[in-house]
Amino acid sequence: MESSSEGVARVGDGGVVEDPARTEASAPEAVVPGAVAQETVVQETVVPETVTTAVAAIAPASLSPSRAGDFMQCPLLYRFRVIDRLPEKPSPAATKGTLVHAVLERLFDAPAAERTAPRAKSLIPGQWDRLRETRPEVVELFADDPEGERLAGWLVEAERLVERWFTLEDPTRLEPAERELFVEAELDSGLRLRGIIDRVDVAPSGEVRIVDYKTGKAPRPEYAEGALFQMKFYALVVWRLKNVVPRRLQLVYLGSGDVLTYDPVLADLERVERKLLALWDAIRLATQTGEWRPRPTKLCGWCDHQAHCPEFGGTPPPYPLPVTLPVRAAESEGEAQGRMGPG
C-alpha cells in the first residue's frame, strides 16, 4: 500500500468541488445497511420530575455513521428515522449510488485481468434488475416515464460514474480483503457501533486501508473533516475489534473524480470515541425526555418529513414515550462483544 504524508490529501482531475449540501451523498440514503438496531427491554428510566411512572418500551441500542450523522444534522430527523421509522421515498441520486456500489463490488468477482470498464458497465443492467427485485419501491422513480427515456439517461449517468472509477483506481492491481464488510463492536460503555465498509484492502505488510465510494462530488477543503467522520467511525470499530489502527482511510468521489485520503493515528480514534459517547448521551437524553429539536439547514430541502416538521408547519406523530436505555454489556452476559463479517 502506498504511503503519504499524514493528514488530509486530495487528488483529482481538477473538477469543481462543491459543498456537501450539494452532493448526492447529502440526500437521504436509499439503503439502510447501517440502520439502528433496536431491542425491547424493561427497566426504570430517568425522566423529568413531572413523570413518575416507567413502562416497557423500545430504545435505540446501536449507532451507525449514518444515524450519528442524522442526529448531528437534526435530532428530529433522527427521531423520524429511528424512533418513528417514517417511510421515505427512494431518490434517484441515492438509488444510483446503491446501483454503482453493487457494480463495483461484483466486479471483483472476476479475475484481475477481466476487471475492465466494459465489463463493469455490462454489470449495470443485471444489478438494476436485482435492485428492482429486492427493493420494488425503486420502480416508482420512473413510474411517469413510460417510454423509458429518463431511465435510459439515468443508467447512462451510472455508466459514467463507473467509468470514472477506472481513472482513479486500477482494479486489476487490487485484491480486496473484504467487500461490503459488516462490522460491529461494543464499547466498554455499552454503546454498540456498527456499519458496512465498502472495501478493505490489506497490504502484504499487514497495513489496512479502508475505502468508501461516493457517487457525489468531493466537498470543499473546509468540509473535509465532516466527510471523514464516517471513515474515522469505521476505523474506530476496526481498532476496537482487531486492535489495529488502519493505515489509511480513502474516500473515492466518482462524481468529481477526486480521492480524499487520511492517515489516522490512535489519538484520532480516541477523539472520535469520546465524541460518539457524548453524542450517544445526547441521544439517550432525547429518547428519555422526548425533546427532539429540529435544526433547520439548507439540507431540509432533501427531507421527506416536512409534513411532520414544526419548521414547515407540520406536527410530529405522537411520541411513543417512555423508552428505555440500551442494554449494557454487563447485562448481556455471554454475548459476543464484537463482530466483523458479513451483515
Short mmCIF file of C-alpha atoms in Angstrom, two decimals:
data_model
loop_
_atom_site.label_atom_id
_atom_site.label_comp_id
_atom_site.label_asym_id
_atom_site.label_seq_id
_atom_site.Cartn_x
_atom_site.Cartn_y
_atom_site.Cartn_z
CA MET A 1 0.00 0.00 0.00
CA GLU A 2 1.43 3.35 -0.93
CA SER A 3 2.34 5.80 1.82
CA SER A 4 1.68 9.50 2.10
CA SER A 5 2.25 12.35 4.50
CA GLU A 6 -0.04 12.34 7.48
CA GLY A 7 -3.14 14.46 7.21
CA VAL A 8 -5.72 15.16 4.54
CA ALA A 9 -4.74 14.90 0.89
CA ARG A 10 -6.96 15.50 -2.12
CA VAL A 11 -6.06 14.46 -5.64
CA GLY A 12 -8.30 14.61 -8.66
CA ASP A 13 -8.92 15.67 -12.21
CA GLY A 14 -9.39 19.33 -11.45
CA GLY A 15 -13.16 19.08 -11.41
CA VAL A 16 -15.21 21.55 -9.45
CA VAL A 17 -15.85 20.52 -5.86
CA GLU A 18 -18.96 21.53 -4.03
CA ASP A 19 -20.41 21.99 -0.60
CA PRO A 20 -21.58 18.65 0.89
CA ALA A 21 -25.08 20.07 0.86
CA ARG A 22 -24.93 19.98 -2.94
CA THR A 23 -23.68 16.42 -3.27
CA GLU A 24 -25.66 13.27 -3.77
CA ALA A 25 -24.30 11.96 -0.51
CA SER A 26 -26.30 14.63 1.28
CA ALA A 27 -29.59 13.19 0.09
CA PRO A 28 -31.41 10.68 2.29
CA GLU A 29 -29.97 7.21 1.83
CA ALA A 30 -31.79 4.72 -0.35
CA VAL A 31 -30.48 1.79 1.63
CA VAL A 32 -30.12 1.38 5.34
CA PRO A 33 -27.19 -1.00 5.83
CA GLY A 34 -26.27 0.89 8.96
CA ALA A 35 -29.80 1.26 10.25
CA VAL A 36 -30.03 1.32 14.02
CA ALA A 37 -30.98 -1.96 15.59
CA GLN A 38 -33.46 -1.88 18.41
CA GLU A 39 -34.05 -4.13 21.39
CA THR A 40 -37.01 -4.44 23.70
CA VAL A 41 -36.02 -4.17 27.34
CA VAL A 42 -37.75 -3.29 30.57
CA GLN A 43 -36.09 -1.10 33.15
CA GLU A 44 -36.65 2.12 35.02
CA THR A 45 -35.70 5.26 33.13
CA VAL A 46 -34.60 8.68 34.29
CA VAL A 47 -37.36 11.06 33.25
CA PRO A 48 -38.37 14.60 34.21
CA GLU A 49 -39.70 15.02 37.76
CA THR A 50 -43.21 15.55 36.44
CA VAL A 51 -43.22 11.96 35.18
CA THR A 52 -43.40 9.37 37.94
CA THR A 53 -44.05 6.13 36.10
CA ALA A 54 -41.93 3.94 33.84
CA VAL A 55 -43.14 1.30 31.43
CA ALA A 56 -41.64 -1.11 28.91
CA ALA A 57 -40.64 0.41 25.58
CA ILE A 58 -38.12 0.18 22.72
CA ALA A 59 -34.89 2.15 22.74
CA PRO A 60 -32.12 2.59 20.18
CA ALA A 61 -29.37 0.12 21.01
CA SER A 62 -26.64 0.94 18.49
CA LEU A 63 -25.20 3.69 16.38
CA SER A 64 -24.06 3.74 12.76
CA PRO A 65 -22.29 6.54 10.88
CA SER A 66 -25.50 7.40 9.03
CA ARG A 67 -27.60 7.65 12.16
CA ALA A 68 -24.89 9.56 14.01
CA GLY A 69 -24.85 11.96 11.08
CA ASP A 70 -28.65 12.26 11.23
CA PHE A 71 -28.58 13.32 14.88
CA MET A 72 -25.78 15.84 14.32
CA GLN A 73 -27.64 17.24 11.32
CA CYS A 74 -31.05 17.35 13.00
CA PRO A 75 -32.18 15.49 16.15
CA LEU A 76 -35.77 15.47 14.89
CA LEU A 77 -34.65 13.74 11.68
CA TYR A 78 -33.00 11.04 13.82
CA ARG A 79 -36.25 10.60 15.70
CA PHE A 80 -38.29 10.31 12.50
CA ARG A 81 -35.95 7.66 11.10
CA VAL A 82 -35.09 5.65 14.21
CA ILE A 83 -37.93 6.10 16.70
CA ASP A 84 -40.92 6.70 14.42
CA ARG A 85 -39.48 4.85 11.40
CA LEU A 86 -41.36 7.07 8.99
CA PRO A 87 -41.25 5.86 5.38
CA GLU A 88 -39.05 7.67 2.89
CA LYS A 89 -39.28 7.73 -0.87
CA PRO A 90 -36.28 6.48 -2.83
CA SER A 91 -34.35 9.23 -4.56
CA PRO A 92 -32.70 8.94 -7.99
CA ALA A 93 -29.32 10.04 -6.61
CA ALA A 94 -29.23 7.65 -3.68
CA THR A 95 -30.57 4.75 -5.75
CA LYS A 96 -27.91 5.42 -8.36
CA GLY A 97 -25.34 5.24 -5.59
CA THR A 98 -26.69 1.87 -4.49
CA LEU A 99 -26.50 0.59 -8.06
CA VAL A 100 -22.93 1.79 -8.62
CA HIS A 101 -21.79 0.32 -5.31
CA ALA A 102 -23.24 -3.05 -6.30
CA VAL A 103 -21.43 -2.98 -9.65
CA LEU A 104 -18.06 -2.11 -8.11
CA GLU A 105 -18.48 -4.85 -5.54
CA ARG A 106 -19.41 -7.51 -8.11
CA LEU A 107 -16.59 -6.57 -10.48
CA PHE A 108 -14.08 -8.10 -8.06
CA ASP A 109 -15.75 -11.49 -8.56
CA ALA A 110 -13.95 -11.59 -11.92
CA PRO A 111 -10.26 -12.48 -12.34
CA ALA A 112 -7.98 -9.44 -12.16
CA ALA A 113 -7.29 -9.29 -15.90
CA GLU A 114 -11.01 -9.17 -16.66
CA ARG A 115 -11.80 -6.22 -14.40
CA THR A 116 -12.26 -3.74 -17.23
CA ALA A 117 -14.54 -0.77 -17.72
CA PRO A 118 -16.63 -2.52 -20.42
CA ARG A 119 -17.16 -5.50 -18.12
CA ALA A 120 -18.14 -3.21 -15.24
CA LYS A 121 -20.66 -1.38 -17.41
CA SER A 122 -22.08 -4.69 -18.58
CA LEU A 123 -22.97 -5.47 -14.97
CA ILE A 124 -25.28 -2.46 -14.66
CA PRO A 125 -28.45 -3.91 -16.27
CA GLY A 126 -28.30 -7.08 -14.18
CA GLN A 127 -27.66 -5.21 -10.95
CA TRP A 128 -30.52 -2.82 -11.77
CA ASP A 129 -32.84 -5.82 -12.24
CA ARG A 130 -31.65 -7.26 -8.95
CA LEU A 131 -32.24 -3.95 -7.17
CA ARG A 132 -35.79 -3.77 -8.50
CA GLU A 133 -36.44 -7.29 -7.25
CA THR A 134 -35.08 -6.70 -3.77
CA ARG A 135 -36.46 -3.16 -3.40
CA PRO A 136 -39.59 -2.87 -5.57
CA GLU A 137 -40.20 0.69 -4.38
CA VAL A 138 -37.37 1.96 -6.61
CA VAL A 139 -39.59 1.27 -9.63
CA GLU A 140 -41.60 4.32 -8.51
CA LEU A 141 -38.70 6.52 -9.57
CA PHE A 142 -39.62 6.01 -13.21
CA ALA A 143 -43.36 5.40 -12.94
CA ASP A 144 -44.03 8.53 -15.03
CA ASP A 145 -41.50 7.52 -17.69
CA PRO A 146 -43.47 5.16 -19.97
CA GLU A 147 -41.02 5.49 -22.86
CA GLY A 148 -38.05 4.84 -20.61
CA GLU A 149 -36.21 7.98 -21.65
CA ARG A 150 -35.41 9.18 -18.13
CA LEU A 151 -34.41 5.68 -17.06
CA ALA A 152 -32.07 5.38 -20.03
CA GLY A 153 -30.42 8.70 -19.17
CA TRP A 154 -30.15 7.70 -15.51
CA LEU A 155 -28.43 4.44 -16.45
CA VAL A 156 -26.00 6.34 -18.69
CA GLU A 157 -25.12 8.53 -15.70
CA ALA A 158 -24.42 5.38 -13.69
CA GLU A 159 -22.15 4.16 -16.50
CA ARG A 160 -20.20 7.40 -16.41
CA LEU A 161 -19.63 7.08 -12.67
CA VAL A 162 -18.40 3.52 -13.11
CA GLU A 163 -16.09 4.56 -15.97
CA ARG A 164 -14.64 7.39 -13.89
CA TRP A 165 -13.65 4.96 -11.18
CA PHE A 166 -11.16 3.39 -13.59
CA THR A 167 -9.36 6.76 -13.83
CA LEU A 168 -8.93 6.80 -10.05
CA GLU A 169 -8.07 3.19 -9.20
CA ASP A 170 -6.83 0.17 -11.12
CA PRO A 171 -8.89 -2.87 -10.09
CA THR A 172 -6.52 -5.23 -11.90
CA ARG A 173 -3.94 -4.41 -9.21
CA LEU A 174 -6.31 -4.70 -6.26
CA GLU A 175 -7.32 -7.80 -4.34
CA PRO A 176 -9.66 -6.58 -1.60
CA ALA A 177 -9.56 -8.50 1.65
CA GLU A 178 -13.22 -7.63 2.21
CA ARG A 179 -16.10 -6.08 0.29
CA GLU A 180 -19.31 -4.77 1.84
CA LEU A 181 -17.95 -5.81 5.22
CA PHE A 182 -20.34 -5.68 8.16
CA VAL A 183 -18.58 -4.60 11.35
CA GLU A 184 -19.93 -4.29 14.86
CA ALA A 185 -18.21 -3.63 18.17
CA GLU A 186 -19.41 -2.85 21.66
CA LEU A 187 -17.53 -0.23 23.66
CA ASP A 188 -16.87 -0.50 27.36
CA SER A 189 -19.72 1.95 27.92
CA GLY A 190 -22.19 -0.48 26.35
CA LEU A 191 -22.58 1.59 23.18
CA ARG A 192 -22.68 -0.67 20.14
CA LEU A 193 -21.19 0.70 16.91
CA ARG A 194 -21.98 -0.88 13.57
CA GLY A 195 -21.81 -0.28 9.86
CA ILE A 196 -20.83 -1.64 6.46
CA ILE A 197 -17.45 -0.82 4.89
CA ASP A 198 -17.35 -0.71 1.09
CA ARG A 199 -13.87 -2.19 0.78
CA VAL A 200 -10.97 -3.25 2.97
CA ASP A 201 -7.50 -3.63 1.43
CA VAL A 202 -4.69 -5.34 3.32
CA ALA A 203 -1.10 -4.86 2.15
CA PRO A 204 1.46 -7.72 2.32
CA SER A 205 2.95 -5.86 5.29
CA GLY A 206 -0.40 -6.13 7.08
CA GLU A 207 -1.33 -2.46 6.78
CA VAL A 208 -5.07 -1.88 6.42
CA ARG A 209 -6.77 0.59 4.10
CA ILE A 210 -10.48 1.35 4.42
CA VAL A 211 -12.09 2.54 1.17
CA ASP A 212 -15.51 4.10 0.63
CA TYR A 213 -17.09 5.03 -2.72
CA LYS A 214 -19.11 8.23 -3.04
CA THR A 215 -21.15 8.96 -6.16
CA GLY A 216 -21.37 12.67 -5.36
CA LYS A 217 -18.72 15.36 -5.63
CA ALA A 218 -15.92 15.93 -3.16
CA PRO A 219 -16.51 18.59 -0.52
CA ARG A 220 -14.53 21.79 -0.31
CA PRO A 221 -11.43 21.53 1.91
CA GLU A 222 -13.16 23.26 4.83
CA TYR A 223 -15.74 20.48 4.86
CA ALA A 224 -13.22 17.64 4.65
CA GLU A 225 -13.36 16.83 8.36
CA GLY A 226 -17.09 16.19 8.18
CA ALA A 227 -16.60 13.96 5.17
CA LEU A 228 -14.01 11.90 7.04
CA PHE A 229 -16.21 11.35 10.10
CA GLN A 230 -17.73 8.19 8.63
CA MET A 231 -14.29 6.78 7.84
CA LYS A 232 -12.93 7.53 11.31
CA PHE A 233 -16.03 5.83 12.72
CA TYR A 234 -15.17 2.68 10.77
CA ALA A 235 -11.51 2.93 11.77
CA LEU A 236 -12.58 3.09 15.42
CA VAL A 237 -14.66 -0.07 15.04
CA VAL A 238 -11.81 -1.93 13.32
CA TRP A 239 -9.39 -0.81 16.03
CA ARG A 240 -11.74 -1.98 18.79
CA LEU A 241 -12.26 -5.32 17.05
CA LYS A 242 -8.73 -6.09 15.85
CA ASN A 243 -6.54 -3.76 17.92
CA VAL A 244 -5.19 -2.42 14.62
CA VAL A 245 -5.24 1.23 13.58
CA PRO A 246 -5.93 1.36 9.81
CA ARG A 247 -3.00 2.82 7.89
CA ARG A 248 -5.20 4.81 5.52
CA LEU A 249 -8.77 5.99 5.09
CA GLN A 250 -9.76 6.68 1.49
CA LEU A 251 -12.87 8.32 0.03
CA VAL A 252 -13.29 7.91 -3.73
CA TYR A 253 -15.59 10.59 -5.18
CA LEU A 254 -16.89 9.36 -8.51
CA GLY A 255 -18.95 12.49 -9.11
CA SER A 256 -15.92 14.75 -9.38
CA GLY A 257 -13.04 12.33 -9.82
CA ASP A 258 -11.38 13.20 -6.53
CA VAL A 259 -9.76 10.98 -3.92
CA LEU A 260 -9.66 12.14 -0.31
CA THR A 261 -7.19 10.28 1.91
CA TYR A 262 -6.33 10.46 5.57
CA ASP A 263 -3.81 8.50 7.64
CA PRO A 264 -5.23 8.23 11.17
CA VAL A 265 -3.34 7.86 14.42
CA LEU A 266 -4.59 6.37 17.67
CA ALA A 267 -5.35 9.80 19.13
CA ASP A 268 -7.78 10.42 16.25
CA LEU A 269 -9.77 7.31 17.08
CA GLU A 270 -9.81 8.10 20.79
CA ARG A 271 -11.23 11.55 20.00
CA VAL A 272 -13.90 10.01 17.77
CA GLU A 273 -14.84 7.60 20.53
CA ARG A 274 -15.25 10.43 23.03
CA LYS A 275 -17.36 12.34 20.52
CA LEU A 276 -19.59 9.33 19.90
CA LEU A 277 -20.05 8.74 23.62
CA ALA A 278 -21.14 12.36 24.08
CA LEU A 279 -23.43 12.04 21.09
CA TRP A 280 -24.95 8.86 22.49
CA ASP A 281 -25.58 10.59 25.84
CA ALA A 282 -27.48 13.30 23.96
CA ILE A 283 -29.49 10.68 22.05
CA ARG A 284 -30.38 8.86 25.26
CA LEU A 285 -31.46 12.09 26.91
CA ALA A 286 -33.66 12.99 23.95
CA THR A 287 -35.07 9.45 23.97
CA GLN A 288 -35.99 9.73 27.64
CA THR A 289 -37.46 13.23 27.51
CA GLY A 290 -38.93 13.30 24.02
CA GLU A 291 -37.06 16.56 23.32
CA TRP A 292 -36.11 16.11 19.66
CA ARG A 293 -35.43 19.62 18.43
CA PRO A 294 -35.39 20.38 14.71
CA ARG A 295 -32.23 22.01 13.37
CA PRO A 296 -33.09 23.87 10.16
CA THR A 297 -30.39 23.94 7.48
CA LYS A 298 -30.31 24.00 3.69
CA LEU A 299 -30.36 20.20 3.85
CA CYS A 300 -34.05 20.46 4.81
CA GLY A 301 -34.80 20.70 1.10
CA TRP A 302 -34.00 17.00 0.75
CA CYS A 303 -36.05 15.88 3.75
CA ASP A 304 -39.08 13.66 3.19
CA HIS A 305 -40.60 14.61 6.53
CA GLN A 306 -41.52 18.26 6.08
CA ALA A 307 -45.21 17.43 6.62
CA HIS A 308 -44.30 16.29 10.17
CA CYS A 309 -41.76 19.01 10.93
CA PRO A 310 -42.75 22.09 13.01
CA GLU A 311 -40.33 24.19 10.96
CA PHE A 312 -42.65 23.63 7.98
CA GLY A 313 -45.89 23.91 9.91
CA GLY A 314 -46.19 20.17 10.44
CA THR A 315 -46.87 18.12 13.55
CA PRO A 316 -44.73 15.13 14.56
CA PRO A 317 -46.59 11.88 15.20
CA PRO A 318 -47.38 11.10 18.86
CA TYR A 319 -44.14 10.26 20.60
CA PRO A 320 -44.04 6.69 21.96
CA LEU A 321 -42.79 7.62 25.43
CA PRO A 322 -41.34 6.37 27.63
CA VAL A 323 -38.44 4.38 26.26
CA THR A 324 -35.51 2.65 27.91
CA LEU A 325 -31.76 2.78 27.76
CA PRO A 326 -29.76 0.35 25.60
CA VAL A 327 -28.79 -2.94 27.18
CA ARG A 328 -25.29 -2.61 28.65
CA ALA A 329 -22.59 -5.16 28.14
CA ALA A 330 -22.81 -6.23 31.78
CA GLU A 331 -26.47 -7.08 31.27
CA SER A 332 -25.71 -9.15 28.17
CA GLU A 333 -23.67 -11.88 29.84
CA GLY A 334 -22.28 -14.37 27.39
CA GLU A 335 -22.97 -12.20 24.33
CA ALA A 336 -20.10 -11.67 21.92
CA GLN A 337 -18.51 -8.26 22.32
CA GLY A 338 -17.98 -7.64 18.62
CA ARG A 339 -18.34 -8.99 15.14
CA MET A 340 -16.54 -8.48 11.89
CA GLY A 341 -18.06 -10.30 8.98
CA PRO A 342 -20.99 -10.50 6.58
CA GLY A 343 -24.02 -8.46 7.68
#
